[in-house]
mmCIF file of C-alpha atoms and ligand atoms in Angstrom:
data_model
loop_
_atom_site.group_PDB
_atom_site.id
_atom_site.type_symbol
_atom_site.label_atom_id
_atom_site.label_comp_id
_atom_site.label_asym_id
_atom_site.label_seq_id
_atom_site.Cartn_x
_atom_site.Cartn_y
_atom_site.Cartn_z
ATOM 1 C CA UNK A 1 82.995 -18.201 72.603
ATOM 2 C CA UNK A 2 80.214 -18.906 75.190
ATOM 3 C CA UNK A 3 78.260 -22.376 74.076
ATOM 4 C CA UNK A 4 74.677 -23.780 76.478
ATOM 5 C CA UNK A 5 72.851 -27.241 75.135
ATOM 6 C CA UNK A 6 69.102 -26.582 74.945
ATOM 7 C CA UNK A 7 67.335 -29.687 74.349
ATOM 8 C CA UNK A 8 68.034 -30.754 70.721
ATOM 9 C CA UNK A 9 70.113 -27.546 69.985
ATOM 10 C CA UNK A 10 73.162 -25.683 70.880
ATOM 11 C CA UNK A 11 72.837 -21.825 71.473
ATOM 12 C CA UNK A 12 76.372 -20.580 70.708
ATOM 13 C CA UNK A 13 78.051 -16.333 70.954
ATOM 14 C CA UNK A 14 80.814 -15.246 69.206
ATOM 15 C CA UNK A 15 82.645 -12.296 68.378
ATOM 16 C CA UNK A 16 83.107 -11.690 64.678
ATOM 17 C CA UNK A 17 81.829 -10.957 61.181
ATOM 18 C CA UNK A 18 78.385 -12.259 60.351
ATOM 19 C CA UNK A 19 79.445 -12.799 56.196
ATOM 20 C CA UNK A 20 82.033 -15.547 57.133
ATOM 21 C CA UNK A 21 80.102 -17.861 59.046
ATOM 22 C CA UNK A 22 79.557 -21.186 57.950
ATOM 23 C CA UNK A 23 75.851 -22.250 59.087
ATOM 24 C CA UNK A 24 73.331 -22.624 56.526
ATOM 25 C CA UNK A 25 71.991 -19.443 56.714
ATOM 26 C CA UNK A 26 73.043 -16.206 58.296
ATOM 27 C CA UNK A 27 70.083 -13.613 58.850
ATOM 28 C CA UNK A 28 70.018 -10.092 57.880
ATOM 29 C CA UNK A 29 68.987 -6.942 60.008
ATOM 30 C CA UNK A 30 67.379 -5.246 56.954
ATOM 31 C CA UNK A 31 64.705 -2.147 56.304
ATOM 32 C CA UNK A 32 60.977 -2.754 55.546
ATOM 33 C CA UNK A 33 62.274 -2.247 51.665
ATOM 34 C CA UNK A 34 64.316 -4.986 51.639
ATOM 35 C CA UNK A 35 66.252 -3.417 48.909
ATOM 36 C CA UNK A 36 70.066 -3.040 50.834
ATOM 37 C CA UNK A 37 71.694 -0.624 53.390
ATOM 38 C CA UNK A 38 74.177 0.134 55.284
ATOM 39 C CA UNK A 39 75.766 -1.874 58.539
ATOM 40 C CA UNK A 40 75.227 -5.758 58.243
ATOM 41 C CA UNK A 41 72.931 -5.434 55.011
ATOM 42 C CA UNK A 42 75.374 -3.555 53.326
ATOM 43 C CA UNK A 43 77.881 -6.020 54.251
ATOM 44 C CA UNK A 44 75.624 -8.920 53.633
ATOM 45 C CA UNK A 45 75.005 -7.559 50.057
ATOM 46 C CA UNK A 46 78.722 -6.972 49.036
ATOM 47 C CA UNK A 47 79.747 -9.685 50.244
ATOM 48 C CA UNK A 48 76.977 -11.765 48.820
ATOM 49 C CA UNK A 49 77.043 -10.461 45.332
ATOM 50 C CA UNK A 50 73.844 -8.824 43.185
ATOM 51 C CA UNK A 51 71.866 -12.025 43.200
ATOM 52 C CA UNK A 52 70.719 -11.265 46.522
ATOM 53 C CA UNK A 53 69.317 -7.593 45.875
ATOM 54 C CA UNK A 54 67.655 -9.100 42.517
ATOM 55 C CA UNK A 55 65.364 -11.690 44.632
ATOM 56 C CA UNK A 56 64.679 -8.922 47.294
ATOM 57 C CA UNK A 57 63.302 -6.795 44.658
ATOM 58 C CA UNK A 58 60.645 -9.668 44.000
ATOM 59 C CA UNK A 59 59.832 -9.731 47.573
ATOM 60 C CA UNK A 60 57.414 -6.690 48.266
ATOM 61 C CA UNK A 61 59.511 -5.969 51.260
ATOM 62 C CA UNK A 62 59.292 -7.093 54.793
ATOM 63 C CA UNK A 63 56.985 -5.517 57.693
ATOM 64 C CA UNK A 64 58.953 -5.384 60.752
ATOM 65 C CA UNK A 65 59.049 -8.473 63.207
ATOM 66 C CA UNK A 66 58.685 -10.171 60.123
ATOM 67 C CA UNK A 67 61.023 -12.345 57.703
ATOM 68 C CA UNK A 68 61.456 -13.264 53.945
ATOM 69 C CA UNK A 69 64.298 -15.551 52.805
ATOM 70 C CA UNK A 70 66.575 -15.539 49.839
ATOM 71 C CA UNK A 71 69.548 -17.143 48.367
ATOM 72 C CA UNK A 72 72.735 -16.956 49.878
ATOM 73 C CA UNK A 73 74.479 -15.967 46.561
ATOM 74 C CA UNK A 74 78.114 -15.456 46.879
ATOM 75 C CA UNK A 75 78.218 -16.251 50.359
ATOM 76 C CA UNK A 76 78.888 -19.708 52.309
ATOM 77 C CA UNK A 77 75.756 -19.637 54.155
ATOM 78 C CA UNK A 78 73.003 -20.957 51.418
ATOM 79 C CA UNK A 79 70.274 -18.745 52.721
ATOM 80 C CA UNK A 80 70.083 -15.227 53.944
ATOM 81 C CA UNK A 81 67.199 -14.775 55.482
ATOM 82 C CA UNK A 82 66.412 -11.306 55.558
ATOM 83 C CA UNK A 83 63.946 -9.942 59.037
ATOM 84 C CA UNK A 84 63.361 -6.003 59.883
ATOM 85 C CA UNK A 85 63.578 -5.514 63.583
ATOM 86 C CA UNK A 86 61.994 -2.326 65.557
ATOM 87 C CA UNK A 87 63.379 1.483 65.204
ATOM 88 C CA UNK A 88 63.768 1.728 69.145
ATOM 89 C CA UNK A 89 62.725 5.075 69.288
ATOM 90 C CA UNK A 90 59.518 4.996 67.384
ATOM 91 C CA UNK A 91 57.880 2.612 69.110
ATOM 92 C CA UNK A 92 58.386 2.692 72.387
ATOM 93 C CA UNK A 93 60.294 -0.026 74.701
ATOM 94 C CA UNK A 94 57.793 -2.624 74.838
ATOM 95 C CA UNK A 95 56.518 -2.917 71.631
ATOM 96 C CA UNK A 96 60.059 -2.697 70.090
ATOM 97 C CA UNK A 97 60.781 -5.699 72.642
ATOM 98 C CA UNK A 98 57.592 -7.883 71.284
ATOM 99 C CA UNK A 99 59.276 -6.588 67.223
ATOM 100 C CA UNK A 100 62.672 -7.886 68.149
ATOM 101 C CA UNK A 101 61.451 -10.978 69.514
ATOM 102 C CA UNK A 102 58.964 -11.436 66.549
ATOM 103 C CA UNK A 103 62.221 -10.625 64.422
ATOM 104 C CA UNK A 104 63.688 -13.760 65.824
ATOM 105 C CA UNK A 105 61.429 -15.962 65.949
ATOM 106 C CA UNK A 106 59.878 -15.388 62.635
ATOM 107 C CA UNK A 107 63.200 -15.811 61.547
ATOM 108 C CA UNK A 108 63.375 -18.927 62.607
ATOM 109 C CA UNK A 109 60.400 -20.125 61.552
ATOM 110 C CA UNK A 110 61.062 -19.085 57.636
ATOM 111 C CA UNK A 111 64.718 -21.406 58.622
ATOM 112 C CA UNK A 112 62.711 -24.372 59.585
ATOM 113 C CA UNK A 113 60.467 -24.142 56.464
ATOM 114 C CA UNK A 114 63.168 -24.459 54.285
ATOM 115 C CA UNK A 115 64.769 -27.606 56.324
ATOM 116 C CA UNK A 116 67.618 -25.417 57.602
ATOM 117 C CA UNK A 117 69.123 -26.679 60.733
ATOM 118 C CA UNK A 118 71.887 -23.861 61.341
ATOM 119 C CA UNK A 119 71.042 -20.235 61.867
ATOM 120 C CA UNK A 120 73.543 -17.113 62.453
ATOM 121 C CA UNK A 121 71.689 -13.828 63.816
ATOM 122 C CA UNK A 122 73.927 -10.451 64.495
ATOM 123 C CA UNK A 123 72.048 -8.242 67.220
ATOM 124 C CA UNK A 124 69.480 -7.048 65.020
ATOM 125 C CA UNK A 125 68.582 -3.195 65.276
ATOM 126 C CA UNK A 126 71.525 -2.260 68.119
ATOM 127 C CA UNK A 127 73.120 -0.667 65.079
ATOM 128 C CA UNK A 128 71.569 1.980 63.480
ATOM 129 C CA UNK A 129 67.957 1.260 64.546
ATOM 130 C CA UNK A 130 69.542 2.388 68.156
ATOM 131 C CA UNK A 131 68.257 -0.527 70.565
ATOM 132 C CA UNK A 132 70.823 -0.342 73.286
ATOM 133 C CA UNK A 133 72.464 -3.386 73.466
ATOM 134 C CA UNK A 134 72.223 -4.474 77.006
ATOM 135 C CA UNK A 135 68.288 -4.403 76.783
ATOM 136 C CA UNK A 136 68.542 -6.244 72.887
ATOM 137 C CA UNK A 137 70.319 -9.058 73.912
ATOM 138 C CA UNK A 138 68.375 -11.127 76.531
ATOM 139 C CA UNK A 139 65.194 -10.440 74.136
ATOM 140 C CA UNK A 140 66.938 -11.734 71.474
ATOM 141 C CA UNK A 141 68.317 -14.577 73.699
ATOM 142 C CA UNK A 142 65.104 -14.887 75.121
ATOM 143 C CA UNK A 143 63.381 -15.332 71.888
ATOM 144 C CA UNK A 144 65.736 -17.856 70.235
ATOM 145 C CA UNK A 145 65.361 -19.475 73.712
ATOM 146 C CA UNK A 146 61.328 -20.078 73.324
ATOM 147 C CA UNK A 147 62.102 -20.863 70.379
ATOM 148 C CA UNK A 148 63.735 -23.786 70.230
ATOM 149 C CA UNK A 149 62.091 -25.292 73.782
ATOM 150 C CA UNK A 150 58.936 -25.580 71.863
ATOM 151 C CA UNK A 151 59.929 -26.285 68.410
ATOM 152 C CA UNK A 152 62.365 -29.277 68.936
ATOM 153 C CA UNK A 153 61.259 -31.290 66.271
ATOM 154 C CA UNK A 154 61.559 -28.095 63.655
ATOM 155 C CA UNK A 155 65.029 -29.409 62.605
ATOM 156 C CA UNK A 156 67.014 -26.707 63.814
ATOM 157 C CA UNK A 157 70.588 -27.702 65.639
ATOM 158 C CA UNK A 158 72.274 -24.801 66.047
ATOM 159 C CA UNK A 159 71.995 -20.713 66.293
ATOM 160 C CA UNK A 160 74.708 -18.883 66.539
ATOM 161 C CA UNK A 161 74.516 -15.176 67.642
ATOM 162 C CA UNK A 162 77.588 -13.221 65.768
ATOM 163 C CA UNK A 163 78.469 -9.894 67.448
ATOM 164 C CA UNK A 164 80.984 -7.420 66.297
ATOM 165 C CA UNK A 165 83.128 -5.828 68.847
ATOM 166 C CA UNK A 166 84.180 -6.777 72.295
ATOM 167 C CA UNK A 167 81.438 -4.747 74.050
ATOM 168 C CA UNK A 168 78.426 -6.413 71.926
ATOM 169 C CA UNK A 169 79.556 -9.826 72.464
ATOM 170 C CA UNK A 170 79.702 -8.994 76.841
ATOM 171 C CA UNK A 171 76.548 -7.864 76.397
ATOM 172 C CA UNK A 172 75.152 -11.340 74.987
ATOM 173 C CA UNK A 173 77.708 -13.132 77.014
ATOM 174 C CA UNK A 174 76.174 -11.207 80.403
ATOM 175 C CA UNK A 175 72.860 -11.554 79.131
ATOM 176 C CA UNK A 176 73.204 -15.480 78.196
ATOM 177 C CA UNK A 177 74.756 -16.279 81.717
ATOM 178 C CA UNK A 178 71.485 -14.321 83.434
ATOM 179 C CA UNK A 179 69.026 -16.764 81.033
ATOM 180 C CA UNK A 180 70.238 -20.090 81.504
ATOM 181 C CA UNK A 181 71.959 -22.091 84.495
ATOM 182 C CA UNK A 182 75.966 -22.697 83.077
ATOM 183 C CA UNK A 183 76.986 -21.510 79.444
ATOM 184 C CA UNK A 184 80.273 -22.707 78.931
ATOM 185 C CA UNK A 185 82.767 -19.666 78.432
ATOM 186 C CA UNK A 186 85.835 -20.538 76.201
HETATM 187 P P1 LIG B 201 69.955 -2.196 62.522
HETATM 188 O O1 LIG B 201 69.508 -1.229 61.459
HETATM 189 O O2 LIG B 201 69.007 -3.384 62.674
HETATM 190 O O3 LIG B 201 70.283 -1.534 63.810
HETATM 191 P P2 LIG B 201 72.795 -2.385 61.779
HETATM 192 O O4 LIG B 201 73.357 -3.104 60.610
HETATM 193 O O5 LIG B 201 72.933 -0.902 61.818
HETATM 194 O O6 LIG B 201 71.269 -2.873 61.896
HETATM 195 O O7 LIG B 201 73.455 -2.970 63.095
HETATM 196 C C1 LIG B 201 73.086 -4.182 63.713
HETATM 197 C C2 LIG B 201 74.287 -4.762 64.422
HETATM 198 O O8 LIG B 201 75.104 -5.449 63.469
HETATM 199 C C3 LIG B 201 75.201 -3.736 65.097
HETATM 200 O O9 LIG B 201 75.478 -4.199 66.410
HETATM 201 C C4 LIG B 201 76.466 -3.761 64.235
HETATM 202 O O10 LIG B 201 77.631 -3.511 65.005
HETATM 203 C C5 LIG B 201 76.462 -5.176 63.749
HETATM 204 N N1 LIG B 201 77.235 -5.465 62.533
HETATM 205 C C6 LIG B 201 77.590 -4.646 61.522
HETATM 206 N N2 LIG B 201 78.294 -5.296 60.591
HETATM 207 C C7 LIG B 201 78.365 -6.605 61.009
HETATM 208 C C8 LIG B 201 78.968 -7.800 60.491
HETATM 209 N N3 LIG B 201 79.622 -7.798 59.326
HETATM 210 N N4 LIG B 201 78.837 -8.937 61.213
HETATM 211 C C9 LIG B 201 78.166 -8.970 62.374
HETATM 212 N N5 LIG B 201 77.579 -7.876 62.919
HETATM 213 C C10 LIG B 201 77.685 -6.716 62.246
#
């Protein structure tokens, strides 16, 4: 686990499965359909039960950078907030950095509306949207970084990044220790 304080927040990495955490709401890497697929939706979903595909279906989808939130269902989290990040090779490196920053911080922004204080993000689109992860995760870091310097007062006290696999959590762990002065490795 790799931890940094950032003013009224704590920033936290760990290795694991995104459908088990315990914030208040764990965000989904979904499609512009919003209507389930594979990787961390899928898991999101079965885990979650059908209550969460019924109030995507009301949603009109999501455009990408952008994010809708639902109920939790099943889950522990209460919310899953649902955000599309960028197909890396459609768009080209810099706007699919601007998308997966957008992805985050709109995300985010839907938390704070809802008086969520506790976020969990996996590394949106490194899966199959095919952003390599060692150019995902300072954006993404980055992002959730801006974020919260100039939002303080939005409520929310804690995002934690959840990475599956060894290799995704160096990545964030390498990229974390590059972005801020001393994140505490444990
Ligand atoms: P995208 O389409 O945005 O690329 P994917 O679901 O294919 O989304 O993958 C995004 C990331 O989520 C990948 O790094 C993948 O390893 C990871 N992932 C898949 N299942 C889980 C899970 N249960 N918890 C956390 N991360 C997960």
């Amino acid at each position: 686990m790799a931890k940094v304080q950032l003013k009224a927040a704590v920033l936290e990495l760990v290795e694991g499965d995104i459908t088990v955490q315990d914030t208040e709401a764990i965000v989904n890497a979904a499609n512009n359909s919003l209507l389930g697929g594979g990787g961390v939706d899928g898991a999101i979903h079965r885990a979650g039960g059908p209550e969460i595909l019924a109030e995507c279906r009301t949603l009109g989808g999501c455009a990408t950078g952008d994010a809708k939130i639902t109920t939790g269902g099943w889950l522990q989290a209460r919310y899953v907030i649902h955000t599309v990040g960028p197909i890396y090779w459609q768009v080209g490196v810099r706007r699919a950095a601007e998308l997966l920053a957008s992805a985050h911080r709109r995300s985010l922004e839907v938390a704070a509306e809802h008086g969520v204080q506790s976020v969990a993000f996996p590394a949106i689109s490194t899966g199959a949207y095919g952003y390599p992860m060692d150019q995902a995760a300072p954006v993404a870091l980055q992002a959730v970084i801006d974020y919260l310097d100039a939002h303080e007062a939005a409520g929310i006290r804690l995002v934690r990044f959840v990475l599956r696999g060894r290799q995704a959590y160096e990545a964030f762990a390498r990229a974390l220790s590059r972005l801020v002065e001393a994140p505490v490795q444990a």
